Amino acid sequence: MAKVLKVGVEMGGVSDEDTQQLPDDWDEMTEEERNRWADDVLDVHVSNNVNAWWNVEDE
């Protein structure tokens, strides 16, 4: 069974999870490279699943 990276987001009681195949060179990657790759995957997942905005309003 191949290893995968599982990522997820949760906000307001709603969550979403996804899996991403590890790159072919995962075993040769340094811990720093693995962390950077996983952070990039998580950033993409979050940006695809969480809507955020700001607004200027009168009190």
PDB file of N, CA, C and O in Angstrom:
ATOM      1  N   MET A   1       0.847  -1.185   0.000  1.00  0.00           N
ATOM      2  CA  MET A   1       0.000   0.000   0.000  1.00  0.00           C
ATOM      3  C   MET A   1       0.889   1.243   0.000  1.00  0.00           C
ATOM      4  O   MET A   1       1.809   1.362   0.799  1.00  0.00           O
ATOM      5  N   ALA A   2       0.615   2.153  -0.898  1.00  0.00           N
ATOM      6  CA  ALA A   2       1.399   3.382  -1.011  1.00  0.00           C
ATOM      7  C   ALA A   2       1.018   4.349   0.093  1.00  0.00           C
ATOM      8  O   ALA A   2      -0.128   4.413   0.518  1.00  0.00           O
ATOM      9  N   LYS A   3       1.998   5.100   0.560  1.00  0.00           N
ATOM     10  CA  LYS A   3       1.735   6.139   1.544  1.00  0.00           C
ATOM     11  C   LYS A   3       1.196   7.371   0.839  1.00  0.00           C
ATOM     12  O   LYS A   3       1.576   7.662  -0.291  1.00  0.00           O
ATOM     13  N   VAL A   4       0.304   8.085   1.523  1.00  0.00           N
ATOM     14  CA  VAL A   4      -0.248   9.335   1.002  1.00  0.00           C
ATOM     15  C   VAL A   4      -0.211  10.369   2.110  1.00  0.00           C
ATOM     16  O   VAL A   4      -0.134  10.037   3.285  1.00  0.00           O
ATOM     17  N   LEU A   5      -0.264  11.628   1.722  1.00  0.00           N
ATOM     18  CA  LEU A   5      -0.404  12.723   2.676  1.00  0.00           C
ATOM     19  C   LEU A   5      -1.881  13.018   2.792  1.00  0.00           C
ATOM     20  O   LEU A   5      -2.562  13.213   1.791  1.00  0.00           O
ATOM     21  N   LYS A   6      -2.421  13.008   4.003  1.00  0.00           N
ATOM     22  CA  LYS A   6      -3.821  13.332   4.232  1.00  0.00           C
ATOM     23  C   LYS A   6      -3.883  14.739   4.803  1.00  0.00           C
ATOM     24  O   LYS A   6      -3.204  15.047   5.776  1.00  0.00           O
ATOM     25  N   VAL A   7      -4.662  15.596   4.165  1.00  0.00           N
ATOM     26  CA  VAL A   7      -4.808  16.979   4.627  1.00  0.00           C
ATOM     27  C   VAL A   7      -6.267  17.249   4.900  1.00  0.00           C
ATOM     28  O   VAL A   7      -7.151  16.613   4.335  1.00  0.00           O
ATOM     29  N   GLY A   8      -6.522  18.176   5.787  1.00  0.00           N
ATOM     30  CA  GLY A   8      -7.903  18.504   6.103  1.00  0.00           C
ATOM     31  C   GLY A   8      -8.022  19.898   6.668  1.00  0.00           C
ATOM     32  O   GLY A   8      -7.057  20.478   7.155  1.00  0.00           O
ATOM     33  N   VAL A   9      -9.221  20.421   6.565  1.00  0.00           N
ATOM     34  CA  VAL A   9      -9.537  21.708   7.162  1.00  0.00           C
ATOM     35  C   VAL A   9     -10.851  21.563   7.911  1.00  0.00           C
ATOM     36  O   VAL A   9     -11.699  20.751   7.551  1.00  0.00           O
ATOM     37  N   GLU A  10     -10.996  22.331   8.963  1.00  0.00           N
ATOM     38  CA  GLU A  10     -12.241  22.352   9.713  1.00  0.00           C
ATOM     39  C   GLU A  10     -12.516  23.780  10.130  1.00  0.00           C
ATOM     40  O   GLU A  10     -11.620  24.487  10.577  1.00  0.00           O
ATOM     41  N   MET A  11     -13.755  24.194   9.960  1.00  0.00           N
ATOM     42  CA  MET A  11     -14.125  25.546  10.344  1.00  0.00           C
ATOM     43  C   MET A  11     -15.614  25.562  10.629  1.00  0.00           C
ATOM     44  O   MET A  11     -16.407  25.118   9.791  1.00  0.00           O
ATOM     45  N   GLY A  12     -15.975  26.015  11.783  1.00  0.00           N
ATOM     46  CA  GLY A  12     -17.383  26.110  12.128  1.00  0.00           C
ATOM     47  C   GLY A  12     -18.090  24.770  12.144  1.00  0.00           C
ATOM     48  O   GLY A  12     -19.260  24.683  11.807  1.00  0.00           O
ATOM     49  N   GLY A  13     -17.383  23.711  12.501  1.00  0.00           N
ATOM     50  CA  GLY A  13     -17.988  22.394  12.565  1.00  0.00           C
ATOM     51  C   GLY A  13     -18.060  21.673  11.235  1.00  0.00           C
ATOM     52  O   GLY A  13     -18.499  20.532  11.164  1.00  0.00           O
ATOM     53  N   VAL A  14     -17.632  22.306  10.147  1.00  0.00           N
ATOM     54  CA  VAL A  14     -17.631  21.679   8.833  1.00  0.00           C
ATOM     55  C   VAL A  14     -16.184  21.340   8.486  1.00  0.00           C
ATOM     56  O   VAL A  14     -15.296  22.161   8.663  1.00  0.00           O
ATOM     57  N   SER A  15     -15.969  20.119   8.013  1.00  0.00           N
ATOM     58  CA  SER A  15     -14.593  19.744   7.682  1.00  0.00           C
ATOM     59  C   SER A  15     -14.533  19.120   6.296  1.00  0.00           C
ATOM     60  O   SER A  15     -15.537  18.676   5.749  1.00  0.00           O
ATOM     61  N   ASP A  16     -13.339  19.107   5.752  1.00  0.00           N
ATOM     62  CA  ASP A  16     -13.087  18.507   4.451  1.00  0.00           C
ATOM     63  C   ASP A  16     -11.703  17.876   4.500  1.00  0.00           C
ATOM     64  O   ASP A  16     -10.767  18.462   5.039  1.00  0.00           O
ATOM     65  N   GLU A  17     -11.589  16.667   3.968  1.00  0.00           N
ATOM     66  CA  GLU A  17     -10.304  15.982   3.921  1.00  0.00           C
ATOM     67  C   GLU A  17     -10.023  15.534   2.498  1.00  0.00           C
ATOM     68  O   GLU A  17     -10.935  15.325   1.704  1.00  0.00           O
ATOM     69  N   ASP A  18      -8.743  15.368   2.200  1.00  0.00           N
ATOM     70  CA  ASP A  18      -8.328  14.901   0.886  1.00  0.00           C
ATOM     71  C   ASP A  18      -7.009  14.160   1.056  1.00  0.00           C
ATOM     72  O   ASP A  18      -6.319  14.330   2.060  1.00  0.00           O
ATOM     73  N   THR A  19      -6.678  13.329   0.101  1.00  0.00           N
ATOM     74  CA  THR A  19      -5.381  12.654   0.125  1.00  0.00           C
ATOM     75  C   THR A  19      -4.600  13.060  -1.111  1.00  0.00           C
ATOM     76  O   THR A  19      -5.159  13.351  -2.163  1.00  0.00           O
ATOM     77  N   GLN A  20      -3.293  13.086  -0.951  1.00  0.00           N
ATOM     78  CA  GLN A  20      -2.390  13.464  -2.029  1.00  0.00           C
ATOM     79  C   GLN A  20      -1.288  12.419  -2.107  1.00  0.00           C
ATOM     80  O   GLN A  20      -0.669  12.097  -1.090  1.00  0.00           O
ATOM     81  N   GLN A  21      -1.060  11.867  -3.290  1.00  0.00           N
ATOM     82  CA  GLN A  21       0.024  10.903  -3.463  1.00  0.00           C
ATOM     83  C   GLN A  21       1.361  11.574  -3.154  1.00  0.00           C
ATOM     84  O   GLN A  21       1.585  12.716  -3.541  1.00  0.00           O
ATOM     85  N   LEU A  22       2.216  10.858  -2.455  1.00  0.00           N
ATOM     86  CA  LEU A  22       3.548  11.383  -2.168  1.00  0.00           C
ATOM     87  C   LEU A  22       4.365  11.404  -3.452  1.00  0.00           C
ATOM     88  O   LEU A  22       4.173  10.561  -4.335  1.00  0.00           O
ATOM     89  N   PRO A  23       5.296  12.343  -3.565  1.00  0.00           N
ATOM     90  CA  PRO A  23       6.153  12.371  -4.748  1.00  0.00           C
ATOM     91  C   PRO A  23       7.047  11.121  -4.789  1.00  0.00           C
ATOM     92  O   PRO A  23       7.342  10.513  -3.756  1.00  0.00           O
ATOM     93  N   ASP A  24       7.461  10.751  -5.976  1.00  0.00           N
ATOM     94  CA  ASP A  24       8.276   9.547  -6.154  1.00  0.00           C
ATOM     95  C   ASP A  24       9.567   9.588  -5.347  1.00  0.00           C
ATOM     96  O   ASP A  24      10.071   8.550  -4.932  1.00  0.00           O
ATOM     97  N   ASP A  25      10.112  10.775  -5.140  1.00  0.00           N
ATOM     98  CA  ASP A  25      11.388  10.886  -4.419  1.00  0.00           C
ATOM     99  C   ASP A  25      11.217  11.171  -2.926  1.00  0.00           C
ATOM    100  O   ASP A  25      12.142  11.617  -2.262  1.00  0.00           O
ATOM    101  N   TRP A  26      10.053  10.878  -2.367  1.00  0.00           N
ATOM    102  CA  TRP A  26       9.763  11.148  -0.955  1.00  0.00           C
ATOM    103  C   TRP A  26      10.839  10.561  -0.039  1.00  0.00           C
ATOM    104  O   TRP A  26      11.303  11.217   0.882  1.00  0.00           O
ATOM    105  N   ASP A  27      11.232   9.315  -0.295  1.00  0.00           N
ATOM    106  CA  ASP A  27      12.203   8.657   0.581  1.00  0.00           C
ATOM    107  C   ASP A  27      13.584   9.297   0.519  1.00  0.00           C
ATOM    108  O   ASP A  27      14.365   9.170   1.457  1.00  0.00           O
ATOM    109  N   GLU A  28      13.881   9.981  -0.573  1.00  0.00           N
ATOM    110  CA  GLU A  28      15.177  10.642  -0.711  1.00  0.00           C
ATOM    111  C   GLU A  28      15.147  12.092  -0.227  1.00  0.00           C
ATOM    112  O   GLU A  28      16.193  12.728  -0.117  1.00  0.00           O
ATOM    113  N   MET A  29      13.968  12.620   0.043  1.00  0.00           N
ATOM    114  CA  MET A  29      13.838  14.018   0.466  1.00  0.00           C
ATOM    115  C   MET A  29      14.300  14.178   1.906  1.00  0.00           C
ATOM    116  O   MET A  29      14.132  13.273   2.730  1.00  0.00           O
ATOM    117  N   THR A  30      14.879  15.336   2.202  1.00  0.00           N
ATOM    118  CA  THR A  30      15.237  15.644   3.583  1.00  0.00           C
ATOM    119  C   THR A  30      13.958  15.990   4.353  1.00  0.00           C
ATOM    120  O   THR A  30      12.899  16.236   3.749  1.00  0.00           O
ATOM    121  N   GLU A  31      14.047  16.010   5.660  1.00  0.00           N
ATOM    122  CA  GLU A  31      12.882  16.364   6.473  1.00  0.00           C
ATOM    123  C   GLU A  31      12.391  17.775   6.127  1.00  0.00           C
ATOM    124  O   GLU A  31      11.188  18.019   6.045  1.00  0.00           O
ATOM    125  N   GLU A  32      13.322  18.685   5.894  1.00  0.00           N
ATOM    126  CA  GLU A  32      12.947  20.052   5.527  1.00  0.00           C
ATOM    127  C   GLU A  32      12.196  20.079   4.186  1.00  0.00           C
ATOM    128  O   GLU A  32      11.190  20.777   4.045  1.00  0.00           O
ATOM    129  N   GLU A  33      12.685  19.321   3.217  1.00  0.00           N
ATOM    130  CA  GLU A  33      12.002  19.250   1.916  1.00  0.00           C
ATOM    131  C   GLU A  33      10.616  18.630   2.049  1.00  0.00           C
ATOM    132  O   GLU A  33       9.657  19.088   1.426  1.00  0.00           O
ATOM    133  N   ARG A  34      10.495  17.593   2.861  1.00  0.00           N
ATOM    134  CA  ARG A  34       9.189  16.960   3.097  1.00  0.00           C
ATOM    135  C   ARG A  34       8.222  17.945   3.742  1.00  0.00           C
ATOM    136  O   ARG A  34       7.062  18.039   3.338  1.00  0.00           O
ATOM    137  N   ASN A  35       8.698  18.649   4.746  1.00  0.00           N
ATOM    138  CA  ASN A  35       7.845  19.625   5.434  1.00  0.00           C
ATOM    139  C   ASN A  35       7.403  20.732   4.494  1.00  0.00           C
ATOM    140  O   ASN A  35       6.236  21.133   4.503  1.00  0.00           O
ATOM    141  N   ARG A  36       8.318  21.227   3.672  1.00  0.00           N
ATOM    142  CA  ARG A  36       7.990  22.287   2.719  1.00  0.00           C
ATOM    143  C   ARG A  36       6.956  21.786   1.704  1.00  0.00           C
ATOM    144  O   ARG A  36       5.988  22.474   1.393  1.00  0.00           O
ATOM    145  N   TRP A  37       7.151  20.564   1.188  1.00  0.00           N
ATOM    146  CA  TRP A  37       6.214  19.994   0.222  1.00  0.00           C
ATOM    147  C   TRP A  37       4.831  19.826   0.860  1.00  0.00           C
ATOM    148  O   TRP A  37       3.821  20.205   0.271  1.00  0.00           O
ATOM    149  N   ALA A  38       4.778  19.268   2.068  1.00  0.00           N
ATOM    150  CA  ALA A  38       3.496  19.060   2.749  1.00  0.00           C
ATOM    151  C   ALA A  38       2.815  20.393   3.055  1.00  0.00           C
ATOM    152  O   ALA A  38       1.589  20.515   2.930  1.00  0.00           O
ATOM    153  N   ASP A  39       3.575  21.402   3.465  1.00  0.00           N
ATOM    154  CA  ASP A  39       2.993  22.730   3.719  1.00  0.00           C
ATOM    155  C   ASP A  39       2.392  23.313   2.449  1.00  0.00           C
ATOM    156  O   ASP A  39       1.324  23.916   2.482  1.00  0.00           O
ATOM    157  N   ASP A  40       3.066  23.139   1.317  1.00  0.00           N
ATOM    158  CA  ASP A  40       2.534  23.634   0.039  1.00  0.00           C
ATOM    159  C   ASP A  40       1.224  22.937  -0.307  1.00  0.00           C
ATOM    160  O   ASP A  40       0.265  23.574  -0.741  1.00  0.00           O
ATOM    161  N   VAL A  41       1.160  21.619  -0.120  1.00  0.00           N
ATOM    162  CA  VAL A  41      -0.069  20.872  -0.399  1.00  0.00           C
ATOM    163  C   VAL A  41      -1.188  21.362   0.514  1.00  0.00           C
ATOM    164  O   VAL A  41      -2.319  21.574   0.070  1.00  0.00           O
ATOM    165  N   LEU A  42      -0.889  21.566   1.791  1.00  0.00           N
ATOM    166  CA  LEU A  42      -1.901  22.042   2.731  1.00  0.00           C
ATOM    167  C   LEU A  42      -2.375  23.440   2.354  1.00  0.00           C
ATOM    168  O   LEU A  42      -3.581  23.723   2.391  1.00  0.00           O
ATOM    169  N   ASP A  43      -1.459  24.330   1.966  1.00  0.00           N
ATOM    170  CA  ASP A  43      -1.852  25.686   1.555  1.00  0.00           C
ATOM    171  C   ASP A  43      -2.829  25.646   0.387  1.00  0.00           C
ATOM    172  O   ASP A  43      -3.822  26.376   0.370  1.00  0.00           O
ATOM    173  N   VAL A  44      -2.570  24.788  -0.591  1.00  0.00           N
ATOM    174  CA  VAL A  44      -3.467  24.672  -1.742  1.00  0.00           C
ATOM    175  C   VAL A  44      -4.817  24.140  -1.300  1.00  0.00           C
ATOM    176  O   VAL A  44      -5.871  24.648  -1.696  1.00  0.00           O
ATOM    177  N   HIS A  45      -4.820  23.121  -0.436  1.00  0.00           N
ATOM    178  CA  HIS A  45      -6.079  22.539   0.037  1.00  0.00           C
ATOM    179  C   HIS A  45      -6.907  23.580   0.789  1.00  0.00           C
ATOM    180  O   HIS A  45      -8.110  23.711   0.562  1.00  0.00           O
ATOM    181  N   VAL A  46      -6.270  24.316   1.669  1.00  0.00           N
ATOM    182  CA  VAL A  46      -6.985  25.335   2.442  1.00  0.00           C
ATOM    183  C   VAL A  46      -7.528  26.417   1.516  1.00  0.00           C
ATOM    184  O   VAL A  46      -8.695  26.801   1.624  1.00  0.00           O
ATOM    185  N   SER A  47      -6.715  26.898   0.590  1.00  0.00           N
ATOM    186  CA  SER A  47      -7.181  27.968  -0.291  1.00  0.00           C
ATOM    187  C   SER A  47      -8.315  27.502  -1.194  1.00  0.00           C
ATOM    188  O   SER A  47      -9.154  28.309  -1.604  1.00  0.00           O
ATOM    189  N   ASN A  48      -8.398  26.209  -1.476  1.00  0.00           N
ATOM    190  CA  ASN A  48      -9.480  25.675  -2.299  1.00  0.00           C
ATOM    191  C   ASN A  48     -10.754  25.408  -1.504  1.00  0.00           C
ATOM    192  O   ASN A  48     -11.812  25.218  -2.099  1.00  0.00           O
ATOM    193  N   ASN A  49     -10.664  25.372  -0.174  1.00  0.00           N
ATOM    194  CA  ASN A  49     -11.805  24.937   0.627  1.00  0.00           C
ATOM    195  C   ASN A  49     -12.293  25.943   1.659  1.00  0.00           C
ATOM    196  O   ASN A  49     -13.302  25.694   2.313  1.00  0.00           O
ATOM    197  N   VAL A  50     -11.596  27.043   1.829  1.00  0.00           N
ATOM    198  CA  VAL A  50     -11.992  28.020   2.844  1.00  0.00           C
ATOM    199  C   VAL A  50     -12.170  29.373   2.176  1.00  0.00           C
ATOM    200  O   VAL A  50     -11.270  29.847   1.488  1.00  0.00           O
ATOM    201  N   ASN A  51     -13.316  29.947   2.359  1.00  0.00           N
ATOM    202  CA  ASN A  51     -13.558  31.298   1.863  1.00  0.00           C
ATOM    203  C   ASN A  51     -13.331  32.274   3.005  1.00  0.00           C
ATOM    204  O   ASN A  51     -13.861  32.088   4.098  1.00  0.00           O
ATOM    205  N   ALA A  52     -12.558  33.294   2.756  1.00  0.00           N
ATOM    206  CA  ALA A  52     -12.296  34.316   3.762  1.00  0.00           C
ATOM    207  C   ALA A  52     -12.375  35.679   3.088  1.00  0.00           C
ATOM    208  O   ALA A  52     -12.096  35.808   1.897  1.00  0.00           O
ATOM    209  N   TRP A  53     -12.753  36.665   3.820  1.00  0.00           N
ATOM    210  CA  TRP A  53     -12.852  38.001   3.263  1.00  0.00           C
ATOM    211  C   TRP A  53     -12.757  39.006   4.390  1.00  0.00           C
ATOM    212  O   TRP A  53     -12.817  38.669   5.551  1.00  0.00           O
ATOM    213  N   TRP A  54     -12.594  40.242   4.009  1.00  0.00           N
ATOM    214  CA  TRP A  54     -12.665  41.332   4.972  1.00  0.00           C
ATOM    215  C   TRP A  54     -13.522  42.401   4.356  1.00  0.00           C
ATOM    216  O   TRP A  54     -13.732  42.451   3.159  1.00  0.00           O
ATOM    217  N   ASN A  55     -14.040  43.259   5.212  1.00  0.00           N
ATOM    218  CA  ASN A  55     -14.962  44.273   4.770  1.00  0.00           C
ATOM    219  C   ASN A  55     -14.857  45.469   5.709  1.00  0.00           C
ATOM    220  O   ASN A  55     -14.686  45.313   6.903  1.00  0.00           O
ATOM    221  N   VAL A  56     -14.958  46.678   5.184  1.00  0.00           N
ATOM    222  CA  VAL A  56     -15.012  47.888   6.009  1.00  0.00           C
ATOM    223  C   VAL A  56     -16.495  48.260   6.157  1.00  0.00           C
ATOM    224  O   VAL A  56     -17.203  48.406   5.168  1.00  0.00           O
ATOM    225  N   GLU A  57     -16.935  48.368   7.410  1.00  0.00           N
ATOM    226  CA  GLU A  57     -18.339  48.663   7.684  1.00  0.00           C
ATOM    227  C   GLU A  57     -18.448  49.691   8.782  1.00  0.00           C
ATOM    228  O   GLU A  57     -17.544  49.863   9.600  1.00  0.00           O
ATOM    229  N   ASP A  58     -19.579  50.394   8.818  1.00  0.00           N
ATOM    230  CA  ASP A  58     -19.887  51.279   9.935  1.00  0.00           C
ATOM    231  C   ASP A  58     -20.329  50.436  11.124  1.00  0.00           C
ATOM    232  O   ASP A  58     -21.007  49.436  10.951  1.00  0.00           O
ATOM    233  N   GLU A  59     -19.956  50.896  12.333  1.00  0.00           N
ATOM    234  CA  GLU A  59     -20.379  50.168  13.529  1.00  0.00           C
ATOM    235  C   GLU A  59     -21.822  50.444  13.831  1.00  0.00           C
ATOM    236  O   GLU A  59     -22.376  51.431  13.557  1.00  0.00           O
TER     237      GLU A  59
END
